[in-house]
mmCIF file of C-alpha atoms and ligand atoms in Angstrom:
data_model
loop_
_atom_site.group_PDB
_atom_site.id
_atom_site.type_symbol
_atom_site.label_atom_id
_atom_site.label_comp_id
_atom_site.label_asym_id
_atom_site.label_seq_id
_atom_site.Cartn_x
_atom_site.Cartn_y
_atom_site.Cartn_z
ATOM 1 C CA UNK S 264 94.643 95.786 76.702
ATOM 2 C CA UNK S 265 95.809 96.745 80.548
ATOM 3 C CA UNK S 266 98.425 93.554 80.569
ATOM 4 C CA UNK S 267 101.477 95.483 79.479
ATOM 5 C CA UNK S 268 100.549 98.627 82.149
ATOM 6 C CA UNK S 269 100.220 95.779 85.055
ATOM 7 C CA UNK S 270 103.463 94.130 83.633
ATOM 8 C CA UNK S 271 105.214 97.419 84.156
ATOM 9 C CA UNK S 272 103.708 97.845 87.570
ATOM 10 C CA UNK S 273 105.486 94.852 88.948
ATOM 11 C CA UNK S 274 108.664 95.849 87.249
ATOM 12 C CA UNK S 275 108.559 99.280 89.166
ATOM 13 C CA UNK S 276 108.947 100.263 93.458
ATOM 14 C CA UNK S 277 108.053 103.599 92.862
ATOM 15 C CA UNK S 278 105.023 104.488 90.613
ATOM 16 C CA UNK S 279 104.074 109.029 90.485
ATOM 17 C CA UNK S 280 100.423 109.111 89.216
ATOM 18 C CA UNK S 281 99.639 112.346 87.137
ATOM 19 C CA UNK S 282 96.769 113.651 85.373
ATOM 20 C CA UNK S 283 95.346 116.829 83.875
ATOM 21 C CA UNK S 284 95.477 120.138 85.066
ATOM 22 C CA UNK S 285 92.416 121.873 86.841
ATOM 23 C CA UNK S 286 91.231 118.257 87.529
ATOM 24 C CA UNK S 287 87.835 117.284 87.537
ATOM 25 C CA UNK S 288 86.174 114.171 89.202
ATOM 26 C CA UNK S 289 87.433 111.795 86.662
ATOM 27 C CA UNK S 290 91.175 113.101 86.714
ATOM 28 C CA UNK S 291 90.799 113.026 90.535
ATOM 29 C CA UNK S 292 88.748 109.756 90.609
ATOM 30 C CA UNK S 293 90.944 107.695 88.291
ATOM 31 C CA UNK S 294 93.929 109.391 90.413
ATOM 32 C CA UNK S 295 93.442 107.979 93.868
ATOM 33 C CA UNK S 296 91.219 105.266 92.275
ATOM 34 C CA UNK S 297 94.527 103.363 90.429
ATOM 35 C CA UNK S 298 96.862 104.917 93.430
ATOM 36 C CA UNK S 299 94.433 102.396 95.724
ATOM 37 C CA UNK S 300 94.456 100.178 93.213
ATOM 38 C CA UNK S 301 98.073 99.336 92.873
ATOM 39 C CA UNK S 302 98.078 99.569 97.035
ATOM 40 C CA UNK S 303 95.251 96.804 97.012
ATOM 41 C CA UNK S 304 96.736 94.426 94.699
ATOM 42 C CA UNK S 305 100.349 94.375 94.440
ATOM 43 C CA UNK S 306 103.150 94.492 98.003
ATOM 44 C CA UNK S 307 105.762 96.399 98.258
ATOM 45 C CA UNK S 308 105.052 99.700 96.090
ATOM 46 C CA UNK S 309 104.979 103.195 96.960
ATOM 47 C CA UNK S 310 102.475 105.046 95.025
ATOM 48 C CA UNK S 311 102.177 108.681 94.846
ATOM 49 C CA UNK S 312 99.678 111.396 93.243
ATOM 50 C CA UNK S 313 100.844 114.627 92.488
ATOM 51 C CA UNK S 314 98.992 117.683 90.720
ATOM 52 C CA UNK S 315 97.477 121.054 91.233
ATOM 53 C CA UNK S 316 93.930 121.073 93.340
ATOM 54 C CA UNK S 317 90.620 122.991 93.268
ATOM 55 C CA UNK S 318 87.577 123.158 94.999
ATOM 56 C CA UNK S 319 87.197 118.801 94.562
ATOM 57 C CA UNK S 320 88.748 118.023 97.886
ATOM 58 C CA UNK S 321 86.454 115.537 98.751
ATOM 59 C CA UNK S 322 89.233 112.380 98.549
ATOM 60 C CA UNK S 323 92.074 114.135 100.017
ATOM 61 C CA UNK S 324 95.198 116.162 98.892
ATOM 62 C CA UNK S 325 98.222 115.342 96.798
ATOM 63 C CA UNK S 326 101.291 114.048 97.596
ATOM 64 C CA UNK S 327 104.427 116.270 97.760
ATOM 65 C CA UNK S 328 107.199 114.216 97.353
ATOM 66 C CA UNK S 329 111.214 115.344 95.875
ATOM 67 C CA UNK S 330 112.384 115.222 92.499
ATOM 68 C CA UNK S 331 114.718 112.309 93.112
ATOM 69 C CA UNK S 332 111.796 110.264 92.971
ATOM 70 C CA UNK S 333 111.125 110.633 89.561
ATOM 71 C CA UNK S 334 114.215 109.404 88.012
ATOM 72 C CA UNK S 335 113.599 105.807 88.501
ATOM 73 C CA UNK S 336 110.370 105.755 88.782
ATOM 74 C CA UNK S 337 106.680 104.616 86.350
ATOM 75 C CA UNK S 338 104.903 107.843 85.210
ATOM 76 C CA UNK S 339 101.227 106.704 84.692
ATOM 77 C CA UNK S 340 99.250 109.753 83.723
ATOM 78 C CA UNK S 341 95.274 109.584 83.491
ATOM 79 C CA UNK S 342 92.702 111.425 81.276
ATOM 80 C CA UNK S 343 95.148 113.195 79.646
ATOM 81 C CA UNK S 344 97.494 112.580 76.201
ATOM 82 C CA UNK S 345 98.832 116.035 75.464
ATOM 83 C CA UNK S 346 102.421 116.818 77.525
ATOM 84 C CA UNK S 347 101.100 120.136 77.626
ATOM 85 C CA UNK S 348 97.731 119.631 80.017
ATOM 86 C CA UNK S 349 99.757 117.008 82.393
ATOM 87 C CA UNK S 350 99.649 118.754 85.592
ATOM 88 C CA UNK S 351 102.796 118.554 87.560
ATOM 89 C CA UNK S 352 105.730 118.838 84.672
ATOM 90 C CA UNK S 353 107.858 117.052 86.834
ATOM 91 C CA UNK S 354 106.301 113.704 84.752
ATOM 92 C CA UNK S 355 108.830 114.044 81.920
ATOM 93 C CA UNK S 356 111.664 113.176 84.604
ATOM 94 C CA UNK S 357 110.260 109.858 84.929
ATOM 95 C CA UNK S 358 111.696 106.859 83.692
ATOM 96 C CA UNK S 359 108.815 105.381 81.467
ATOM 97 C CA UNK S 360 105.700 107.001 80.954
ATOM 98 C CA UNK S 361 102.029 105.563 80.657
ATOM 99 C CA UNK S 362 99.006 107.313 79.710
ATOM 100 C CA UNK S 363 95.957 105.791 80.128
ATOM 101 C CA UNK S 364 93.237 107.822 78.603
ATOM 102 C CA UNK S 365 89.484 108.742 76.114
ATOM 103 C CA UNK S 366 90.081 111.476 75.008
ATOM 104 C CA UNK S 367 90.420 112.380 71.452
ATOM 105 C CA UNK S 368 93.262 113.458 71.248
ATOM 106 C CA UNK S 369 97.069 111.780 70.028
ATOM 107 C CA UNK S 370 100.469 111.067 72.994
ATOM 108 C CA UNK S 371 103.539 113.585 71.826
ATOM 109 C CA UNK S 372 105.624 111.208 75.194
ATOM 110 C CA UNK S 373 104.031 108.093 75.930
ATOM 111 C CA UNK S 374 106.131 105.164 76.339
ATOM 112 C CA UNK S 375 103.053 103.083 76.630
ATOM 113 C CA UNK S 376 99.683 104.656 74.979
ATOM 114 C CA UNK S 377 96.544 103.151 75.825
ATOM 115 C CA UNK S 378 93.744 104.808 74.389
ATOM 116 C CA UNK S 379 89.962 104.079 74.099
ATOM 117 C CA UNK S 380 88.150 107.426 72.901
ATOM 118 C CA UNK S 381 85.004 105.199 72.849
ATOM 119 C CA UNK S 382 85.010 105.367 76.322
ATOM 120 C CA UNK S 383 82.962 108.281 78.368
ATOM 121 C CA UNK S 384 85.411 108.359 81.395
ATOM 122 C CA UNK S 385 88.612 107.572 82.433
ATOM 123 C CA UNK S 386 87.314 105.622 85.447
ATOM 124 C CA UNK S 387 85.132 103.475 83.027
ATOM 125 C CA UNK S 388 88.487 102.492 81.819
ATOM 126 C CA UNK S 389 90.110 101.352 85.094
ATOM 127 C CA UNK S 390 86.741 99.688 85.849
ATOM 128 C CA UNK S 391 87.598 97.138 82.832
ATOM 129 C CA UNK S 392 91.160 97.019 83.745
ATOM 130 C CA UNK S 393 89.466 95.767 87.350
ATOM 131 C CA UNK S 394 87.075 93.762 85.495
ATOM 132 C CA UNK S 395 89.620 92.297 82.249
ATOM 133 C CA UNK S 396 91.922 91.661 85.192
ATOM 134 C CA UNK S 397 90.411 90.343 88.217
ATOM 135 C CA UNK S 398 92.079 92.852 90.098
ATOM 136 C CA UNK S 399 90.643 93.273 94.195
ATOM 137 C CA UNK S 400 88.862 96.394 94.843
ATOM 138 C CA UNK S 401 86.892 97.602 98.023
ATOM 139 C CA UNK S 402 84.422 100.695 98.716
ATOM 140 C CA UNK S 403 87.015 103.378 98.727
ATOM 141 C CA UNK S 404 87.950 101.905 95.278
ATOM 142 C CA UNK S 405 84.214 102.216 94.111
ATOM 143 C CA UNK S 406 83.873 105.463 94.870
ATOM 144 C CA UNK S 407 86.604 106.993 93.429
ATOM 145 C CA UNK S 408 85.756 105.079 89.816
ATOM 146 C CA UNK S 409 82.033 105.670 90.341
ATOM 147 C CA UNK S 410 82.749 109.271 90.889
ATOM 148 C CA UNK S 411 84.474 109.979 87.101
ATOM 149 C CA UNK S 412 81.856 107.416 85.662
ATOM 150 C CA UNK S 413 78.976 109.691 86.711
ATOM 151 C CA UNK S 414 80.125 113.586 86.178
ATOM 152 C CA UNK S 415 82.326 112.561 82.856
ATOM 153 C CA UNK S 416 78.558 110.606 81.700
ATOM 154 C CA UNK S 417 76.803 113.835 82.676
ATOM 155 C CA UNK S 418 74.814 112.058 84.913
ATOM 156 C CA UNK S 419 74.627 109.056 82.501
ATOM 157 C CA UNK S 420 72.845 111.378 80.247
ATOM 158 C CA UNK S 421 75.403 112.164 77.372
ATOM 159 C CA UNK S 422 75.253 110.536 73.954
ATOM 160 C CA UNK S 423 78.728 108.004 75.152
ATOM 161 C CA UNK S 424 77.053 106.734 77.443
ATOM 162 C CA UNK S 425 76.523 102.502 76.822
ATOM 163 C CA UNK S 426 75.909 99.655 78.183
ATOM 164 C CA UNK S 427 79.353 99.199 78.960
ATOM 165 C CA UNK S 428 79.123 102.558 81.257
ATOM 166 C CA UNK S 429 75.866 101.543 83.403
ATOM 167 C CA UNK S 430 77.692 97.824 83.708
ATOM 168 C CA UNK S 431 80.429 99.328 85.555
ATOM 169 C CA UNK S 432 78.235 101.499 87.218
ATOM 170 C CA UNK S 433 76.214 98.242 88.562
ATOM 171 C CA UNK S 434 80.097 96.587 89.686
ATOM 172 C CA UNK S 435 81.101 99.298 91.406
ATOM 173 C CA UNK S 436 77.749 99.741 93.060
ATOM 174 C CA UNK S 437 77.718 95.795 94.020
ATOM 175 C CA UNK S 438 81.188 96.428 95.538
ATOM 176 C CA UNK S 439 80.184 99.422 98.262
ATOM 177 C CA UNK S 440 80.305 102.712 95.718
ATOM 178 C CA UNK S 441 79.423 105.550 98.522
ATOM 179 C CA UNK S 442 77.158 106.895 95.689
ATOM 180 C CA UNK S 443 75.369 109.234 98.155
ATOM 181 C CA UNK S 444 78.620 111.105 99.139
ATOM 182 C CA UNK S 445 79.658 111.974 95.632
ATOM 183 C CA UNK S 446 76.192 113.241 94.786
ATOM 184 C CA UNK S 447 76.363 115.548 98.096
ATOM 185 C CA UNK S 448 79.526 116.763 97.132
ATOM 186 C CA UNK S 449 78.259 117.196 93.153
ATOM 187 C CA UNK S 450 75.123 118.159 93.932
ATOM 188 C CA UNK S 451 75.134 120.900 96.685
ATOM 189 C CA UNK S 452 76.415 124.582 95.483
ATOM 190 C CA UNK S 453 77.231 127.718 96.958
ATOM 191 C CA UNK S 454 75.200 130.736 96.766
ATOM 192 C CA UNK S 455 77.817 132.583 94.504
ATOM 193 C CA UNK S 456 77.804 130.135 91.654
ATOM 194 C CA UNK S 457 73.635 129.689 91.581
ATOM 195 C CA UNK S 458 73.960 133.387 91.558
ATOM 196 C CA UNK S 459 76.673 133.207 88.326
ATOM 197 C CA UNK S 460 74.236 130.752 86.580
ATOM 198 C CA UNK S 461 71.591 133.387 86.749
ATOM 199 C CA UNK S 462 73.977 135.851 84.952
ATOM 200 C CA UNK S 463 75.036 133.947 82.754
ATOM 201 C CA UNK S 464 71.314 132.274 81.872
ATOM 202 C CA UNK S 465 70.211 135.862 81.712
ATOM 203 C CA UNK S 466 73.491 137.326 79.558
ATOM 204 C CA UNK S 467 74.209 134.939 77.097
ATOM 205 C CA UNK S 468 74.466 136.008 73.245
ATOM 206 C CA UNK S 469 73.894 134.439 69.899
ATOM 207 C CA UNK S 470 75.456 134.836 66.747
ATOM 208 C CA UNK S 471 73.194 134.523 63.476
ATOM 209 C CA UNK S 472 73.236 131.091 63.123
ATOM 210 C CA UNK S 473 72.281 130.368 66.919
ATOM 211 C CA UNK S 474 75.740 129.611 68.518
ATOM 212 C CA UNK S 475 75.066 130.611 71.971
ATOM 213 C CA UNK S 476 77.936 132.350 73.758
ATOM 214 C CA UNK S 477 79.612 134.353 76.487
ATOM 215 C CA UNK S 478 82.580 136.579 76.655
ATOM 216 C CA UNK S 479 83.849 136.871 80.370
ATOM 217 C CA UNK S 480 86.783 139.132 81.659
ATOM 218 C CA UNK S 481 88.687 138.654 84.283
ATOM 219 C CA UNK S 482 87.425 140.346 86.572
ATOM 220 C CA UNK S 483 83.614 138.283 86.586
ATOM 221 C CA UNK S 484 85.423 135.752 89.244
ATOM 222 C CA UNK S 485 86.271 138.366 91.855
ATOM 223 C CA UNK S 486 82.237 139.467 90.600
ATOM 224 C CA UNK S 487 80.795 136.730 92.336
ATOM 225 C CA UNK S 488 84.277 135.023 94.198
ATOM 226 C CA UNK S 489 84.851 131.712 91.935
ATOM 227 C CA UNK S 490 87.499 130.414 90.105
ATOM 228 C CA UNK S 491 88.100 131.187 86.813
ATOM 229 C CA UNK S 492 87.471 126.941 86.911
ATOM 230 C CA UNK S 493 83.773 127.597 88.000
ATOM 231 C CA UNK S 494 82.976 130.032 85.323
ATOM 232 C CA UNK S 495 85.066 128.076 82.307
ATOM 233 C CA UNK S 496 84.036 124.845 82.254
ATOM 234 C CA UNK S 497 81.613 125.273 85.145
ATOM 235 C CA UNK S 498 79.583 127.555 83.467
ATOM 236 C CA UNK S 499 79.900 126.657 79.714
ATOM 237 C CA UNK S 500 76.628 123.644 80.107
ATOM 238 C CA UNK S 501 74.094 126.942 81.185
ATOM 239 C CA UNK S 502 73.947 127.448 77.405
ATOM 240 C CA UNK S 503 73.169 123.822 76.964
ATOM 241 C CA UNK S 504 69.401 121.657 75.945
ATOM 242 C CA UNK S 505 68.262 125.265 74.196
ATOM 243 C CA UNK S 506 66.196 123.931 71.348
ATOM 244 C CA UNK S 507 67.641 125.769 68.248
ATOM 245 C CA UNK S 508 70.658 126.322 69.947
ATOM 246 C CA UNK S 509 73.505 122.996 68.307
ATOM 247 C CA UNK S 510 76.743 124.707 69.319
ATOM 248 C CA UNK S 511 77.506 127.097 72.359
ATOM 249 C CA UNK S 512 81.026 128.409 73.324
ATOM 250 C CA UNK S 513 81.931 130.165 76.856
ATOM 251 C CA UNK S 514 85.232 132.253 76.385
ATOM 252 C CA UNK S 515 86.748 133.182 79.794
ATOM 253 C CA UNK S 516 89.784 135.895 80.575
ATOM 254 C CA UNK S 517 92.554 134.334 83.032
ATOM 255 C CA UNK S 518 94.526 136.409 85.486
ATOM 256 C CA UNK S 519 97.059 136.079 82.252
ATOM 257 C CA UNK S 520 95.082 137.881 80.028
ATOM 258 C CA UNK S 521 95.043 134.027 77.930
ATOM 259 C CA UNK S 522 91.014 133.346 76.429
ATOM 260 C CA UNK S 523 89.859 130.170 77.875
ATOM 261 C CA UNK S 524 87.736 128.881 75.637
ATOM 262 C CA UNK S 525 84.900 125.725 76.228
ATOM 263 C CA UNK S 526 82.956 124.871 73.201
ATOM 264 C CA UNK S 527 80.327 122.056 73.227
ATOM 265 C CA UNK S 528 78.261 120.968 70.554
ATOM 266 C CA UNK S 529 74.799 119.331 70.472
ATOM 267 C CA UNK S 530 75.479 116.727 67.450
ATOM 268 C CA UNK S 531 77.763 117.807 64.974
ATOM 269 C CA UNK S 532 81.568 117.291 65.505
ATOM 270 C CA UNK S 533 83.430 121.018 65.936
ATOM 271 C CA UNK S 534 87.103 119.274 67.781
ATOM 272 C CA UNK S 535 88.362 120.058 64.163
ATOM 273 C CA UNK S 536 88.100 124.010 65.166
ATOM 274 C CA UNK S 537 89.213 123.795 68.722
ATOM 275 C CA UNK S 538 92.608 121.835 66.985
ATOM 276 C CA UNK S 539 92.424 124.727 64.243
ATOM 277 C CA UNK S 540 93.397 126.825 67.253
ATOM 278 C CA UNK S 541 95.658 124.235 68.767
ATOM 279 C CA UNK S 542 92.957 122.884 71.719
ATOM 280 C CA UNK S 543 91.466 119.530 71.509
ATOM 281 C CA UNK S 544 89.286 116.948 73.560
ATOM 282 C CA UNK S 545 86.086 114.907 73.005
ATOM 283 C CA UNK S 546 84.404 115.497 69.678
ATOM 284 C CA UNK S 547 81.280 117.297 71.114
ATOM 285 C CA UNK S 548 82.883 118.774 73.857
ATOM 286 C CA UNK S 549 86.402 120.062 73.665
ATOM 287 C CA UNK S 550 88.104 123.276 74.264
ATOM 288 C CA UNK S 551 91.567 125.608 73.601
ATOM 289 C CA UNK S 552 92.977 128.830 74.776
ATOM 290 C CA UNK S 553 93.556 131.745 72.703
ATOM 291 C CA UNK S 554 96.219 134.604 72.974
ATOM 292 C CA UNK S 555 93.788 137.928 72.600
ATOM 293 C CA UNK S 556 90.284 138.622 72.729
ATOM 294 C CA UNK S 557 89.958 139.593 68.895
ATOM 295 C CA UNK S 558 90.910 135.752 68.098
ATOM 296 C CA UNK S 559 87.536 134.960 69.701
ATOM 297 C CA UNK S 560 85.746 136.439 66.855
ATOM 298 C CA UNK S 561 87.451 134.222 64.121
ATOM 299 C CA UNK S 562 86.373 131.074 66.706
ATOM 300 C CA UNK S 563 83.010 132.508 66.793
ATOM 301 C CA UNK S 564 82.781 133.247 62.683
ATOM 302 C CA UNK S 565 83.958 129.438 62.260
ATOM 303 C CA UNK S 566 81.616 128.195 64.981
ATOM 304 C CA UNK S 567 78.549 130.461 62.924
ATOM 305 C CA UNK S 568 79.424 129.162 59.372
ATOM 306 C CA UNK S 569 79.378 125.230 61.171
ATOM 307 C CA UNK S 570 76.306 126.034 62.603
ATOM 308 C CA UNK S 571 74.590 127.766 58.704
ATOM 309 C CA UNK S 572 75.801 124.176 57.326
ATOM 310 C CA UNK S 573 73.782 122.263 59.829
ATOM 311 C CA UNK S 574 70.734 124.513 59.488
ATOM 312 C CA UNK S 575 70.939 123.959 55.924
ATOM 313 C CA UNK S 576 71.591 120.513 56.259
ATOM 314 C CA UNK S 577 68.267 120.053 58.166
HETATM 315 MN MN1 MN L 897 87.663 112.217 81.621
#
């Protein structure tokens, strides 16, 4: 499956890795995790990362490098299928484009699409390429993959989570994963967001049929000083393992006035209604943004009757 993308590696001097915006550890982790790659394993390329950055700064920074450099070179971008999540638009100057990703979700500009929505991260994926391949890694390598493979598994706990993710879990640990540096950087948090998770464990709602959720304006990041990052997707999992509780959406104001939305479900599918409002991602956990806060309602009512069918399903 990864032949054709190392085919096109040799072919290329200058290779721009992108990947979603707002990146998490397996956007950033795949990121500098193929950058080494392709540094380890093939002479004579310049590899560069580009992309917006948050609070994960534990590998390093971007690159900033000129437009002329995208003309003729490989695009590879990681986690990510949709043009309009690729951080860094700069990608579509490229000369051919790879995507490498598992999510659910369909390419509107790959060249080159490989897709494996089986998979529960990104760096799982590169770990096969490694293993498929016989590629050379080292500990820096390790790290970065190990680092997607355990926040994008939830900690190895989420339903996606196979044999195939705890065997590259044991390779990467075998070949110097610094597993005790990513857990200090996942694991410690600042007073401010324990503080948020008390809020939002103590203000959460429910509509009828036990979808848990939280409306949050703008204004709740200045509240407790987080991004609107931390309280989005950082937040969304407080309404999470609630017995009676199978779906539970966190709706978030940006400094735009846009409705970030997160929804997560516990078993049943509900991507169809994050596409309904042109979002997408992973089946149980997926997300989209809406224009005004009265469209959160009609998420909400859909969300409600999905969650009346399941109680009456048993
Ligand atoms: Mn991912």
């Amino acid at each position: 499956m990864y032949k054709t993308v190392l085919q096109k590696i040799e072919q290329y001097d200058n290779i721009i890795i992108h990947r979603h915006i707002q990146p998490d550890l397996d956007a950033l982790g795949s990121q500098f995790g193929l950058k080494a790659l392709i540094e380890k394993n093939f002479k004579g390329k310049s590899v560069y990362i580009v992309g917006d950055m948050n609070d994960f700064t534990l590998f390093g920074d971007m690159d900033t490098i000129d437009d002329k450099l995208f003309h003729d070179a490989l695009i590879i971008v990681l986690d990510v299928a949709g043009k309009g999540r690729v951080s860094d638009n700069r990608f579509m100057l490229g000369k051919e484009k790879i995507v490498i990703d598992h999510h659910q979700n369909d390419t509107d500009f790959a060249d080159i699409f490989i897709s494996d929505p089986s998979q529960i991260a990104t760096c799982q994926m590169l770990t096969q390429m490694v293993l498929e391949e016989n590629l050379k890694i080292d500990e820096d390598i390790a790290t970065y993959l190990f680092s997607g493979l355990v926040t994008d598994s939830g900690r190895f706990m989420y339903a996606q989570t196979t044999y195939e993710t705890f065997a590259a879990a044991a390779f990467l640990t075998k070949n110097g994963a610094r597993i005790q540096n990513i857990y200090d950087a996942i694991y410690v948090e600042d007073y401010s967001s324990k503080k948020l998770k008390g809020y939002f464990i103590n203000n959460f709602k429910r509509t009828e049929n036990n979808v848990a959720y939280m409306k949050n304006s703008a204004s709740l990041k200045n509240q407790y000083n987080v991004s609107t990052f931390t309280i989005s997707r950082g937040m969304v999992n407080q309404m999470a393992g609630i017995k009676g509780i199978p779906i539970w959406a966190n709706f978030t104001e940006t400094d735009d006035g846009e409705i970030q939305c997160e929804l997560r479900s516990k078993k049943v599918p509900i991507v169809d209604i994050a596409k309904k409002y042109g979002g997408g991602g992973h089946a149980l956990a997926c997300g989209c943004t809406l224009d005004t806060w009265d469209e959160i309602d009609l998420v909400l009512k859909d969300l409600d009757a999905l969650a009346e069918r399941i109680q009456n399903n048993g």
